[in-house]
Amino acid sequence: MYHQQVIGLVKGTSHYKVADSGDSAIASSTEKQAMSVTASLPAVRPLRSARWVPRARVVKSVRSSLTISPAPILTKLQRDCATPLPVLRHVADAMAADMRAGLEVDAGSDLKMILSYVDALPTGNEKGLFYALDLGGTNFRVLRVQLGGKDERVIATEFEQVSIPPELMSGTSEELFDFIATGLTQFAQKETGKFHLPQGRTRELGFTFSFPVKQTSIDSGILMNWTKGFSVSGTAGKDVVACLNEAMKRQGLNMRVSALVNDTVGTLAGARYWDDDVMVAVILGTGTNACYVECVNAIPKLHKPNSTTGGKTIVNTEWGAFSNGLPLTEFDQEMDAQSKNPGEQIFEKTISGMYLGEIVRRVLVRMAEDARLFGDSVPEKLLMPFSLRTPDICAMQQDSSKDFEVVGSILYNVAGVNSNLSTRKTIIDVCDTIAKRGGRLAGAGIVGILQKMEEDSQGIVFGKRTVVAMDGGLYEHYPQYRMYLQDAVTELLGDEISKNIIIEHSKDGSGIGAALLAATNSMYEH
Ligand code: BGC
């Protein structure tokens, strides 16, 4: 896992070197890619005390001396998680309807439909040195980029990634922002000759803050609520840019936040820099979210009726909060009830990397208790919330060895049990069921967004090449999930239309995207 710093420097590209790529199958390089780290954190509220305590049923052996099969539990799970075409269609339609309701008025639906104040996307003409700070998971990332305009584009990039100590994720706002500002200050001090800040200029920063923020301008926004297991006190209701500015001041760092952006918005900007057809960006990592290019005219809550400018802006949907008509199981309900944010982020809890492993774990515990999946006792280690991580289920699903040895060794490591072939097969089926539901629902969500855009302006997305930029460790590293997502999009749109819809990985686009938006909103002329 990423408990060390990752440093990269490659001239002219956005590629990087990872100093030590760690041990996780799904680990990768940004906030989203820190999914493996986040996924292992105990985001579930302990049942009795601050420390996790095994429940009473841990100590008891499983009941019945008969050999009971886990098959009925699996069959029920598959039935409850099924996403046939009508379910997908319902989710896509409901997503589109919730988008409209959220654009109508604040709190009009589950979807917050946050205005990003990004009205101008990067053009390629941006020049100069810009910084980005990416906070959205258990790591934060700082990056600098030297932009060279249309001809030279990205001349050089350099970044560092630092893991956030778990205690800071539920500490105070000041502690968290001081920690980040210290890292940023140290990074800024290492600016070498490749990166050039003209005399007398203030450094400018694009701040990617990947939580629901009600933006008040391009460079300010109020945190609405934490997600992804964060519960830092004293930040909700505050301007996160002010929090960062104060911390930078305490460090004596002279840097100005020129753009505050969600990671989806950064990804869209970063991808759009290379490809004008990018209209939507989706993050599938620890958490999930999507943003898209919207017509100003189509946002009633902006109170600019009949605007003749035909202007466009980016809207951050915060689709993680979507909940309409999802196929949920008792395991989802239990996990939600015990989470730090019960009743919230239901789509996120069904499809994103922080939760998939945990849902599988809960199913396996049930199978162990009621159907002797692991023999006469329930493995105590498996009772630990979040002990099975999404990278584990991904690795198990990809096991192509004859006896599913990878599955065996993951089970041994995570649960401390030896398993037979039939148990391993059952477990792969459980992983597949949960990943399939997640991928297909994510695909339906994407179609919902495209559908809404198309309904407003015929031909705008379905009649031409349209790119959906994807990022996040779950999307990047889970091939089956990716395949299920694509399948759902094709099923919903049909072969002809889906040929025009390019769902494309935009690796680490959000960091560069935030720096580009800092450039677009620079106080200096390019
Ligand atoms: C946050 C979003 C973010 C997404 C992906 C969600 O939990 O609410 O703002 O874009 O995670 O990082």
Coordinates of C-alpha atoms and ligand atoms in Angstrom, one line a residue:
M1 CA 0.0 0.0 0.0
Y2 CA 1.0 3.6 -0.4
H3 CA 2.5 4.5 2.9
Q4 CA 5.5 6.1 1.3
Q5 CA 5.9 9.1 -1.0
V6 CA 5.5 8.6 -4.6
I7 CA 7.5 10.9 -6.8
G8 CA 7.4 11.3 -10.5
L9 CA 9.0 13.4 -13.1
V10 CA 8.7 12.8 -16.8
K11 CA 9.2 15.6 -19.3
G12 CA 6.5 16.3 -21.7
T13 CA 4.0 13.7 -20.6
S14 CA 1.8 13.1 -17.7
H15 CA 3.4 9.8 -17.0
Y16 CA 5.3 9.2 -13.8
K17 CA 7.4 6.8 -11.9
V18 CA 6.2 5.2 -8.8
A19 CA 8.9 4.9 -6.2
D20 CA 7.4 1.8 -4.7
S21 CA 4.1 0.6 -6.0
G22 CA 3.2 -1.3 -2.9
D23 CA 1.3 -4.5 -2.6
S24 CA -2.2 -3.9 -3.7
A25 CA -3.8 -5.2 -6.8
I26 CA -5.8 -2.1 -7.2
A27 CA -3.4 0.4 -5.9
S28 CA -2.5 3.3 -8.2
S29 CA -1.3 6.8 -8.0
T30 CA -3.8 9.4 -7.1
E31 CA -6.5 10.0 -4.5
K32 CA -8.8 7.6 -6.4
Q33 CA -6.0 5.2 -6.8
A34 CA -5.5 5.2 -3.1
M35 CA -8.7 3.3 -3.0
S36 CA -6.9 0.2 -1.7
V37 CA -5.8 2.2 1.3
T38 CA -9.1 3.8 2.0
A39 CA -11.0 0.6 1.4
S40 CA -9.2 -1.0 4.3
L41 CA -10.2 1.6 6.8
P42 CA -12.9 0.9 9.3
A43 CA -15.5 3.4 8.1
V44 CA -18.2 1.4 9.7
R45 CA -19.3 2.6 13.1
P46 CA -18.3 0.0 15.7
L47 CA -21.3 -1.7 17.2
R48 CA -20.6 -1.2 20.8
S49 CA -17.5 0.8 21.6
A50 CA -14.8 2.8 19.9
R51 CA -12.8 -0.3 19.4
W52 CA -14.1 -3.2 17.3
V53 CA -15.4 -6.0 19.5
P54 CA -16.3 -9.4 18.1
R55 CA -20.0 -10.0 18.3
A56 CA -21.4 -12.8 20.4
R57 CA -22.0 -15.0 17.5
V58 CA -18.3 -15.0 16.7
V59 CA -17.5 -17.4 19.5
K60 CA -20.3 -19.8 18.8
S61 CA -19.8 -22.5 16.3
V62 CA -22.0 -22.5 13.3
R63 CA -25.3 -24.3 14.0
S64 CA -26.4 -27.7 12.8
S65 CA -24.3 -30.7 12.2
L66 CA -25.8 -31.2 8.7
T67 CA -23.7 -29.9 5.8
I68 CA -25.7 -27.0 4.6
S69 CA -25.0 -25.5 1.2
P70 CA -24.3 -21.8 0.6
A71 CA -26.0 -22.2 -2.7
P72 CA -29.4 -20.8 -1.6
I73 CA -27.8 -17.7 -0.1
L74 CA -25.9 -17.2 -3.3
T75 CA -29.0 -17.6 -5.4
K76 CA -30.9 -15.1 -3.4
L77 CA -28.0 -12.7 -3.5
Q78 CA -27.9 -13.0 -7.3
R79 CA -31.6 -12.4 -7.5
D80 CA -31.5 -9.4 -5.2
C81 CA -28.6 -7.9 -7.1
A82 CA -29.9 -8.5 -10.6
T83 CA -29.8 -5.7 -13.1
P84 CA -31.8 -6.8 -16.1
L85 CA -32.5 -4.2 -18.8
P86 CA -35.7 -2.8 -17.2
V87 CA -33.8 -2.1 -13.9
L88 CA -31.0 -0.4 -15.9
R89 CA -33.5 1.6 -17.8
H90 CA -35.2 2.7 -14.7
V91 CA -31.9 3.8 -13.1
A92 CA -30.9 5.8 -16.3
D93 CA -34.3 7.5 -16.4
A94 CA -34.4 8.2 -12.7
M95 CA -30.8 9.6 -12.9
A96 CA -31.9 12.0 -15.7
A97 CA -35.1 13.0 -13.8
D98 CA -33.1 13.6 -10.6
M99 CA -30.6 15.7 -12.6
R100 CA -33.4 17.9 -13.8
A101 CA -35.0 18.3 -10.4
G102 CA -31.6 19.2 -8.9
L103 CA -31.0 21.8 -11.6
E104 CA -34.4 23.3 -10.9
V105 CA -33.7 24.2 -7.2
D106 CA -31.2 23.4 -4.5
A107 CA -32.1 20.3 -2.6
G108 CA -34.6 19.5 -5.4
S109 CA -33.4 15.9 -5.5
D110 CA -30.8 13.5 -4.2
L111 CA -28.4 14.9 -6.8
K112 CA -26.9 18.2 -5.6
M113 CA -26.1 19.3 -9.2
I114 CA -23.4 21.7 -8.0
L115 CA -22.4 24.6 -10.2
S116 CA -18.6 24.5 -10.7
Y117 CA -18.2 28.1 -11.9
V118 CA -16.0 26.5 -14.5
D119 CA -17.4 28.3 -17.6
A120 CA -14.2 28.2 -19.7
L121 CA -12.3 25.0 -20.3
P122 CA -8.6 24.9 -21.1
T123 CA -7.9 25.7 -24.7
G124 CA -4.3 24.6 -25.0
N125 CA -3.0 28.1 -24.9
E126 CA -2.2 28.1 -21.2
K127 CA 1.4 29.0 -20.3
G128 CA 3.4 29.2 -17.2
L129 CA 4.0 27.3 -13.9
F130 CA 0.9 26.2 -12.0
Y131 CA 0.4 24.0 -8.9
A132 CA -2.4 21.5 -8.0
L133 CA -3.4 20.0 -4.7
D134 CA -5.6 16.9 -4.8
L135 CA -7.4 15.9 -1.6
G136 CA -10.1 13.3 -1.7
G137 CA -9.0 10.1 -0.1
T138 CA -6.4 8.8 2.3
N139 CA -3.6 10.4 0.3
F140 CA -3.2 13.9 -0.9
R141 CA -1.2 14.7 -3.9
V142 CA 0.7 17.9 -4.9
L143 CA 1.7 18.6 -8.4
R144 CA 3.4 21.3 -10.4
V145 CA 3.2 21.6 -14.1
Q146 CA 5.0 23.9 -16.6
L147 CA 2.7 24.7 -19.4
G148 CA 4.1 25.7 -22.8
G149 CA 1.0 26.8 -24.8
K150 CA -0.3 25.3 -28.0
D151 CA 3.0 24.1 -29.3
E152 CA 4.7 22.8 -26.2
R153 CA 1.7 21.8 -24.2
V154 CA 2.8 20.1 -21.0
I155 CA 6.6 20.8 -20.7
A156 CA 7.1 19.1 -17.4
T157 CA 5.2 17.8 -14.4
E158 CA 6.3 16.7 -11.0
F159 CA 4.3 15.4 -8.1
E160 CA 4.5 14.0 -4.6
Q161 CA 1.9 11.9 -2.8
V162 CA 1.6 11.7 0.9
S163 CA -0.6 9.4 2.9
I164 CA -2.8 11.1 5.5
P165 CA -2.5 9.5 8.9
P166 CA -5.9 7.8 9.7
E167 CA -6.3 9.9 12.9
L168 CA -6.3 13.1 10.9
M169 CA -9.4 11.8 8.9
S170 CA -11.4 12.2 12.0
G171 CA -9.4 14.9 13.8
T172 CA -9.9 18.7 13.6
S173 CA -10.0 20.8 10.5
E174 CA -7.0 22.8 11.5
E175 CA -4.9 19.6 12.0
L176 CA -5.8 18.3 8.6
F177 CA -5.2 21.5 6.7
D178 CA -1.9 22.2 8.6
F179 CA -0.7 18.7 7.6
I180 CA -1.6 19.4 4.0
A181 CA -0.1 22.9 4.0
T182 CA 3.1 21.6 5.4
G183 CA 3.4 19.0 2.6
L184 CA 2.6 21.7 0.0
T185 CA 5.2 24.1 1.4
Q186 CA 7.9 21.4 1.4
F187 CA 7.0 20.5 -2.2
A188 CA 7.1 24.2 -3.3
Q189 CA 10.5 24.6 -1.8
K190 CA 11.8 21.9 -4.2
E191 CA 11.0 23.9 -7.4
T192 CA 13.9 23.3 -9.7
G193 CA 15.1 25.0 -12.9
K194 CA 12.7 23.1 -15.1
F195 CA 9.9 25.0 -13.5
H196 CA 10.0 28.7 -13.8
L197 CA 8.1 31.3 -11.9
P198 CA 8.6 34.8 -13.3
Q199 CA 10.0 37.3 -10.9
G200 CA 7.5 38.8 -8.4
R201 CA 4.7 36.4 -9.2
T202 CA 2.6 34.6 -6.7
R203 CA 2.3 30.8 -7.2
E204 CA -1.2 29.8 -8.3
L205 CA -2.9 26.6 -7.3
G206 CA -5.8 24.5 -8.5
F207 CA -7.3 22.8 -5.5
T208 CA -9.1 19.5 -6.2
F209 CA -11.3 18.8 -3.2
S210 CA -13.2 15.7 -3.8
F211 CA -16.2 16.0 -1.4
P212 CA -19.5 17.7 -1.8
V213 CA -18.9 21.5 -1.8
K214 CA -21.4 24.2 -2.5
Q215 CA -19.3 26.5 -4.7
T216 CA -19.8 30.2 -4.2
S217 CA -17.3 31.2 -6.9
I218 CA -14.5 29.5 -8.9
D219 CA -12.2 30.0 -5.9
S220 CA -14.5 29.4 -2.9
G221 CA -16.9 26.8 -1.6
I222 CA -18.6 25.5 1.5
L223 CA -18.2 21.9 2.5
M224 CA -21.6 20.3 2.7
N225 CA -20.7 17.0 4.2
W226 CA -17.8 14.6 4.3
T227 CA -17.9 11.3 2.5
K228 CA -15.6 8.2 2.1
G229 CA -15.1 7.7 5.8
F230 CA -13.8 11.2 6.6
S231 CA -15.4 12.9 9.6
V232 CA -13.1 15.9 10.3
S233 CA -14.7 18.3 12.8
G234 CA -15.1 22.0 12.1
T235 CA -14.9 21.9 8.3
A236 CA -18.6 21.3 7.3
G237 CA -20.3 24.6 6.7
K238 CA -16.9 26.3 6.1
D239 CA -15.2 27.6 3.0
V240 CA -12.5 25.0 2.3
V241 CA -10.4 27.5 0.4
A242 CA -10.3 29.8 3.5
C243 CA -9.3 26.7 5.6
L244 CA -6.4 26.0 3.2
N245 CA -5.4 29.7 2.9
E246 CA -5.2 30.1 6.7
A247 CA -3.1 26.9 6.9
M248 CA -0.8 28.1 4.1
K249 CA -0.4 31.4 5.9
R250 CA 0.5 29.7 9.1
Q251 CA 3.3 27.9 7.1
G252 CA 4.4 31.2 5.5
L253 CA 3.6 29.9 2.0
N254 CA 2.8 32.5 -0.6
M255 CA 0.3 30.7 -2.9
R256 CA -3.1 31.7 -4.2
V257 CA -5.9 29.3 -4.8
S258 CA -7.1 30.3 -8.3
A259 CA -9.6 27.4 -8.8
L260 CA -11.4 25.1 -6.4
V261 CA -12.6 22.0 -8.3
N262 CA -14.1 18.6 -7.7
D263 CA -12.0 15.7 -9.0
T264 CA -14.6 15.0 -11.7
V265 CA -14.3 18.6 -12.9
G266 CA -10.5 18.3 -12.9
T267 CA -10.7 15.1 -14.9
L268 CA -13.0 16.7 -17.4
A269 CA -10.8 19.7 -17.8
G270 CA -7.7 17.5 -18.0
A271 CA -9.2 15.2 -20.7
R272 CA -10.7 18.1 -22.6
Y273 CA -7.3 19.7 -23.0
W274 CA -6.5 16.8 -25.4
D275 CA -9.9 16.1 -26.8
D276 CA -12.7 18.5 -27.6
D277 CA -15.3 15.7 -27.6
V278 CA -15.1 15.1 -23.9
M279 CA -18.5 16.0 -22.4
V280 CA -18.7 13.9 -19.2
A281 CA -16.2 12.8 -16.6
V282 CA -16.7 10.0 -14.1
I283 CA -14.7 8.9 -11.1
L284 CA -14.9 5.3 -9.9
G285 CA -12.4 5.0 -7.1
T286 CA -12.8 5.0 -3.3
G287 CA -15.9 7.1 -4.0
T288 CA -17.8 7.9 -7.1
N289 CA -19.2 10.9 -8.9
A290 CA -19.8 12.4 -12.3
C291 CA -19.8 15.8 -13.9
Y292 CA -20.8 17.0 -17.4
V293 CA -21.0 20.0 -19.7
E294 CA -24.3 21.8 -19.3
C295 CA -26.0 24.7 -21.0
V296 CA -26.4 27.7 -18.7
N297 CA -29.9 28.0 -20.1
A298 CA -30.8 24.6 -18.7
I299 CA -30.1 25.5 -15.1
P300 CA -33.2 27.2 -13.7
K301 CA -31.6 27.6 -10.2
L302 CA -29.0 29.9 -11.7
H303 CA -31.7 32.5 -12.3
K304 CA -30.5 33.4 -15.7
P305 CA -33.7 32.7 -17.7
N306 CA -33.6 32.9 -21.5
S307 CA -29.9 33.8 -21.4
T308 CA -29.0 34.4 -25.0
T309 CA -25.3 33.7 -24.5
G310 CA -25.7 30.0 -25.2
G311 CA -23.0 29.6 -22.5
K312 CA -21.8 26.3 -21.2
T313 CA -20.7 25.4 -17.7
I314 CA -19.7 22.2 -15.9
V315 CA -22.1 20.8 -13.4
N316 CA -20.9 18.4 -10.6
T317 CA -23.8 16.0 -10.1
E318 CA -22.6 14.4 -6.9
W319 CA -24.3 11.3 -8.2
G320 CA -23.0 9.2 -5.2
A321 CA -26.1 10.4 -3.4
F322 CA -28.4 8.9 -6.0
S323 CA -30.8 6.3 -4.6
N324 CA -33.8 5.8 -6.8
G325 CA -34.8 2.2 -7.6
L326 CA -31.4 0.6 -6.9
P327 CA -31.4 -3.2 -6.4
L328 CA -30.3 -3.3 -2.8
T329 CA -29.9 -6.3 -0.4
E330 CA -30.0 -6.8 3.3
F331 CA -26.2 -6.7 3.3
D332 CA -26.3 -3.2 1.8
Q333 CA -28.8 -2.1 4.3
E334 CA -26.8 -3.4 7.3
M335 CA -23.6 -1.8 6.0
D336 CA -25.4 1.5 5.4
A337 CA -27.0 1.5 8.9
Q338 CA -23.5 1.0 10.5
S339 CA -21.7 3.5 8.4
K340 CA -20.6 7.0 9.4
N341 CA -23.2 8.5 7.1
P342 CA -26.3 6.3 7.3
G343 CA -28.9 6.9 4.6
E344 CA -26.5 8.9 2.5
Q345 CA -24.4 8.2 -0.6
I346 CA -26.4 5.0 -1.4
F347 CA -25.3 4.9 -5.1
E348 CA -21.7 5.3 -3.9
K349 CA -22.1 2.5 -1.3
T350 CA -23.5 0.2 -4.1
I351 CA -20.9 0.8 -6.8
S352 CA -17.7 2.3 -5.5
G353 CA -14.4 0.9 -4.4
M354 CA -14.6 1.7 -0.7
Y355 CA -17.6 -0.6 -0.3
L356 CA -17.6 -3.5 -2.8
G357 CA -15.2 -5.6 -0.7
E358 CA -17.2 -4.9 2.5
I359 CA -20.4 -6.0 0.9
V360 CA -18.7 -9.3 -0.2
R361 CA -17.3 -9.7 3.4
R362 CA -20.8 -9.4 4.8
V363 CA -22.2 -12.1 2.5
L364 CA -19.3 -14.4 3.4
V365 CA -19.9 -14.0 7.1
R366 CA -23.6 -14.9 6.5
M367 CA -22.5 -17.9 4.5
A368 CA -20.1 -18.9 7.2
E369 CA -22.8 -18.5 9.9
D370 CA -25.7 -20.1 8.2
A371 CA -24.2 -22.5 5.7
R372 CA -20.8 -23.6 7.2
L373 CA -18.9 -22.0 4.3
F374 CA -15.6 -22.4 6.3
G375 CA -16.6 -25.4 8.3
D376 CA -17.6 -25.5 12.0
S377 CA -16.7 -22.0 13.0
V378 CA -16.9 -18.5 11.7
P379 CA -13.4 -17.1 11.0
E380 CA -13.0 -14.4 13.6
K381 CA -10.8 -12.2 11.4
L382 CA -13.5 -12.0 8.8
L383 CA -15.8 -10.4 11.3
M384 CA -13.7 -7.3 11.2
P385 CA -15.5 -4.6 9.1
F386 CA -13.6 -3.7 6.0
S387 CA -11.1 -6.5 6.4
L388 CA -11.8 -7.7 2.9
R389 CA -11.0 -4.9 0.5
T390 CA -12.0 -4.3 -3.0
P391 CA -8.5 -5.0 -4.4
D392 CA -8.9 -8.5 -2.8
I393 CA -12.1 -9.3 -4.5
C394 CA -10.7 -8.0 -7.7
A395 CA -7.6 -10.2 -7.4
M396 CA -9.9 -13.2 -6.5
Q397 CA -12.0 -12.7 -9.5
Q398 CA -9.0 -12.6 -11.7
D399 CA -7.6 -15.9 -10.4
S400 CA -7.1 -18.1 -13.4
S401 CA -5.0 -20.8 -11.6
K402 CA -6.4 -24.4 -11.7
D403 CA -7.3 -24.6 -8.0
F404 CA -7.9 -20.9 -7.5
E405 CA -4.8 -20.6 -5.4
V406 CA -4.9 -16.8 -5.3
V407 CA -8.4 -17.1 -3.8
G408 CA -7.0 -19.6 -1.3
S409 CA -4.2 -17.4 -0.2
I410 CA -6.3 -14.2 0.0
L411 CA -8.7 -16.1 2.2
Y412 CA -5.9 -17.4 4.3
N413 CA -4.4 -13.9 4.7
V414 CA -7.7 -12.1 5.3
A415 CA -9.7 -14.6 7.2
G416 CA -7.0 -17.0 8.5
V417 CA -8.8 -20.0 7.0
N418 CA -7.9 -22.9 4.6
S419 CA -10.6 -23.3 1.9
N420 CA -11.6 -26.1 -0.4
L421 CA -12.2 -25.7 -4.2
S422 CA -16.0 -25.5 -3.9
T423 CA -15.7 -22.7 -1.2
R424 CA -13.4 -20.8 -3.5
K425 CA -15.7 -21.1 -6.4
T426 CA -18.6 -19.8 -4.3
I427 CA -16.6 -16.9 -3.2
I428 CA -15.7 -15.9 -6.8
D429 CA -19.4 -16.0 -7.6
V430 CA -20.2 -13.7 -4.7
C431 CA -17.4 -11.3 -5.9
D432 CA -18.8 -11.4 -9.4
T433 CA -22.3 -10.7 -8.3
I434 CA -21.3 -7.6 -6.4
A435 CA -18.9 -6.3 -9.1
K436 CA -21.5 -7.0 -11.8
R437 CA -24.2 -5.0 -10.1
G438 CA -21.8 -2.1 -9.4
G439 CA -20.4 -2.0 -13.0
R440 CA -23.8 -2.2 -14.6
L441 CA -25.4 0.4 -12.4
A442 CA -22.4 2.8 -13.0
G443 CA -23.1 2.2 -16.8
A444 CA -26.8 3.0 -16.3
G445 CA -25.8 6.2 -14.5
I446 CA -23.6 7.3 -17.4
V447 CA -26.4 6.6 -19.8
G448 CA -28.8 8.7 -17.6
I449 CA -26.5 11.7 -17.9
L450 CA -26.1 11.3 -21.7
Q451 CA -29.8 10.8 -22.1
K452 CA -30.5 14.1 -20.2
M453 CA -28.1 16.0 -22.4
E454 CA -29.5 14.5 -25.6
E455 CA -33.1 15.2 -24.5
D456 CA -32.3 18.9 -24.1
S457 CA -30.5 19.2 -27.4
Q458 CA -31.0 16.5 -29.9
G459 CA -27.8 15.2 -31.6
I460 CA -25.5 16.8 -29.0
V461 CA -24.2 13.5 -27.7
F462 CA -25.8 10.6 -29.6
G463 CA -25.3 12.1 -33.1
K464 CA -21.6 12.4 -32.9
R465 CA -18.4 11.1 -31.2
T466 CA -18.8 11.8 -27.5
V467 CA -16.2 11.0 -24.9
V468 CA -16.8 10.0 -21.3
A469 CA -13.5 10.4 -19.4
M470 CA -13.1 7.9 -16.6
D471 CA -10.7 7.8 -13.8
G472 CA -10.3 6.1 -10.4
G473 CA -8.6 2.9 -9.2
L474 CA -11.8 0.8 -9.4
Y475 CA -12.3 1.6 -13.0
E476 CA -8.6 1.4 -13.8
H477 CA -7.8 -1.9 -12.1
Y478 CA -11.0 -4.0 -12.2
P479 CA -11.4 -5.4 -15.7
Q480 CA -14.6 -7.3 -15.0
Y481 CA -16.2 -4.2 -13.5
R482 CA -15.2 -2.2 -16.6
M483 CA -16.6 -4.8 -18.8
Y484 CA -19.9 -4.9 -17.0
L485 CA -20.1 -1.1 -17.2
Q486 CA -19.5 -1.1 -20.9
D487 CA -22.0 -3.9 -21.4
A488 CA -24.7 -2.0 -19.6
V489 CA -24.1 1.1 -21.7
T490 CA -24.3 -0.9 -24.9
E491 CA -27.4 -2.7 -23.8
L492 CA -29.1 0.5 -23.0
L493 CA -28.1 2.5 -26.0
G494 CA -28.0 -0.2 -28.6
D495 CA -25.0 -1.0 -30.9
E496 CA -25.4 2.0 -33.3
I497 CA -25.5 4.8 -30.7
S498 CA -23.0 3.2 -28.4
K499 CA -20.4 3.2 -31.2
N500 CA -20.3 7.0 -30.8
I501 CA -19.9 6.9 -27.1
I502 CA -16.3 6.5 -26.2
I503 CA -15.8 5.5 -22.6
E504 CA -12.1 6.2 -22.0
H505 CA -9.7 6.0 -19.2
S506 CA -8.2 9.5 -18.5
K507 CA -5.3 8.6 -16.2
D508 CA -4.6 11.1 -13.5
G509 CA -6.3 13.8 -15.5
S510 CA -7.7 15.5 -12.5
G511 CA -4.3 16.8 -11.2
I512 CA -3.3 18.4 -14.5
G513 CA -6.9 19.4 -15.0
A514 CA -6.9 21.4 -11.7
A515 CA -3.6 23.1 -12.7
L516 CA -5.0 23.9 -16.1
L517 CA -8.1 25.5 -14.4
A518 CA -5.7 27.5 -12.2
A519 CA -4.2 28.7 -15.4
T520 CA -7.5 29.5 -17.0
N521 CA -8.5 31.5 -13.9
S522 CA -5.1 33.0 -13.4
M523 CA -4.9 36.6 -12.2
Y524 CA -2.1 37.1 -14.6
E525 CA -2.3 37.3 -18.4
H526 CA -0.8 34.3 -20.2
Ligands
BGC1 C1 -17.5 12.8 -3.3 C2 -17.3 13.5 -4.6 C3 -16.1 12.9 -5.3 C4 -16.2 11.4 -5.4 C5 -15.0 10.8 -6.1 C6 -17.5 11.3 -3.4 O1 -17.5 10.7 -2.2 O2 -18.7 13.2 -2.7 O3 -17.2 14.9 -4.4 O4 -16.0 13.5 -6.6 O5 -16.3 10.9 -4.1 O6 -13.8 11.1 -5.4

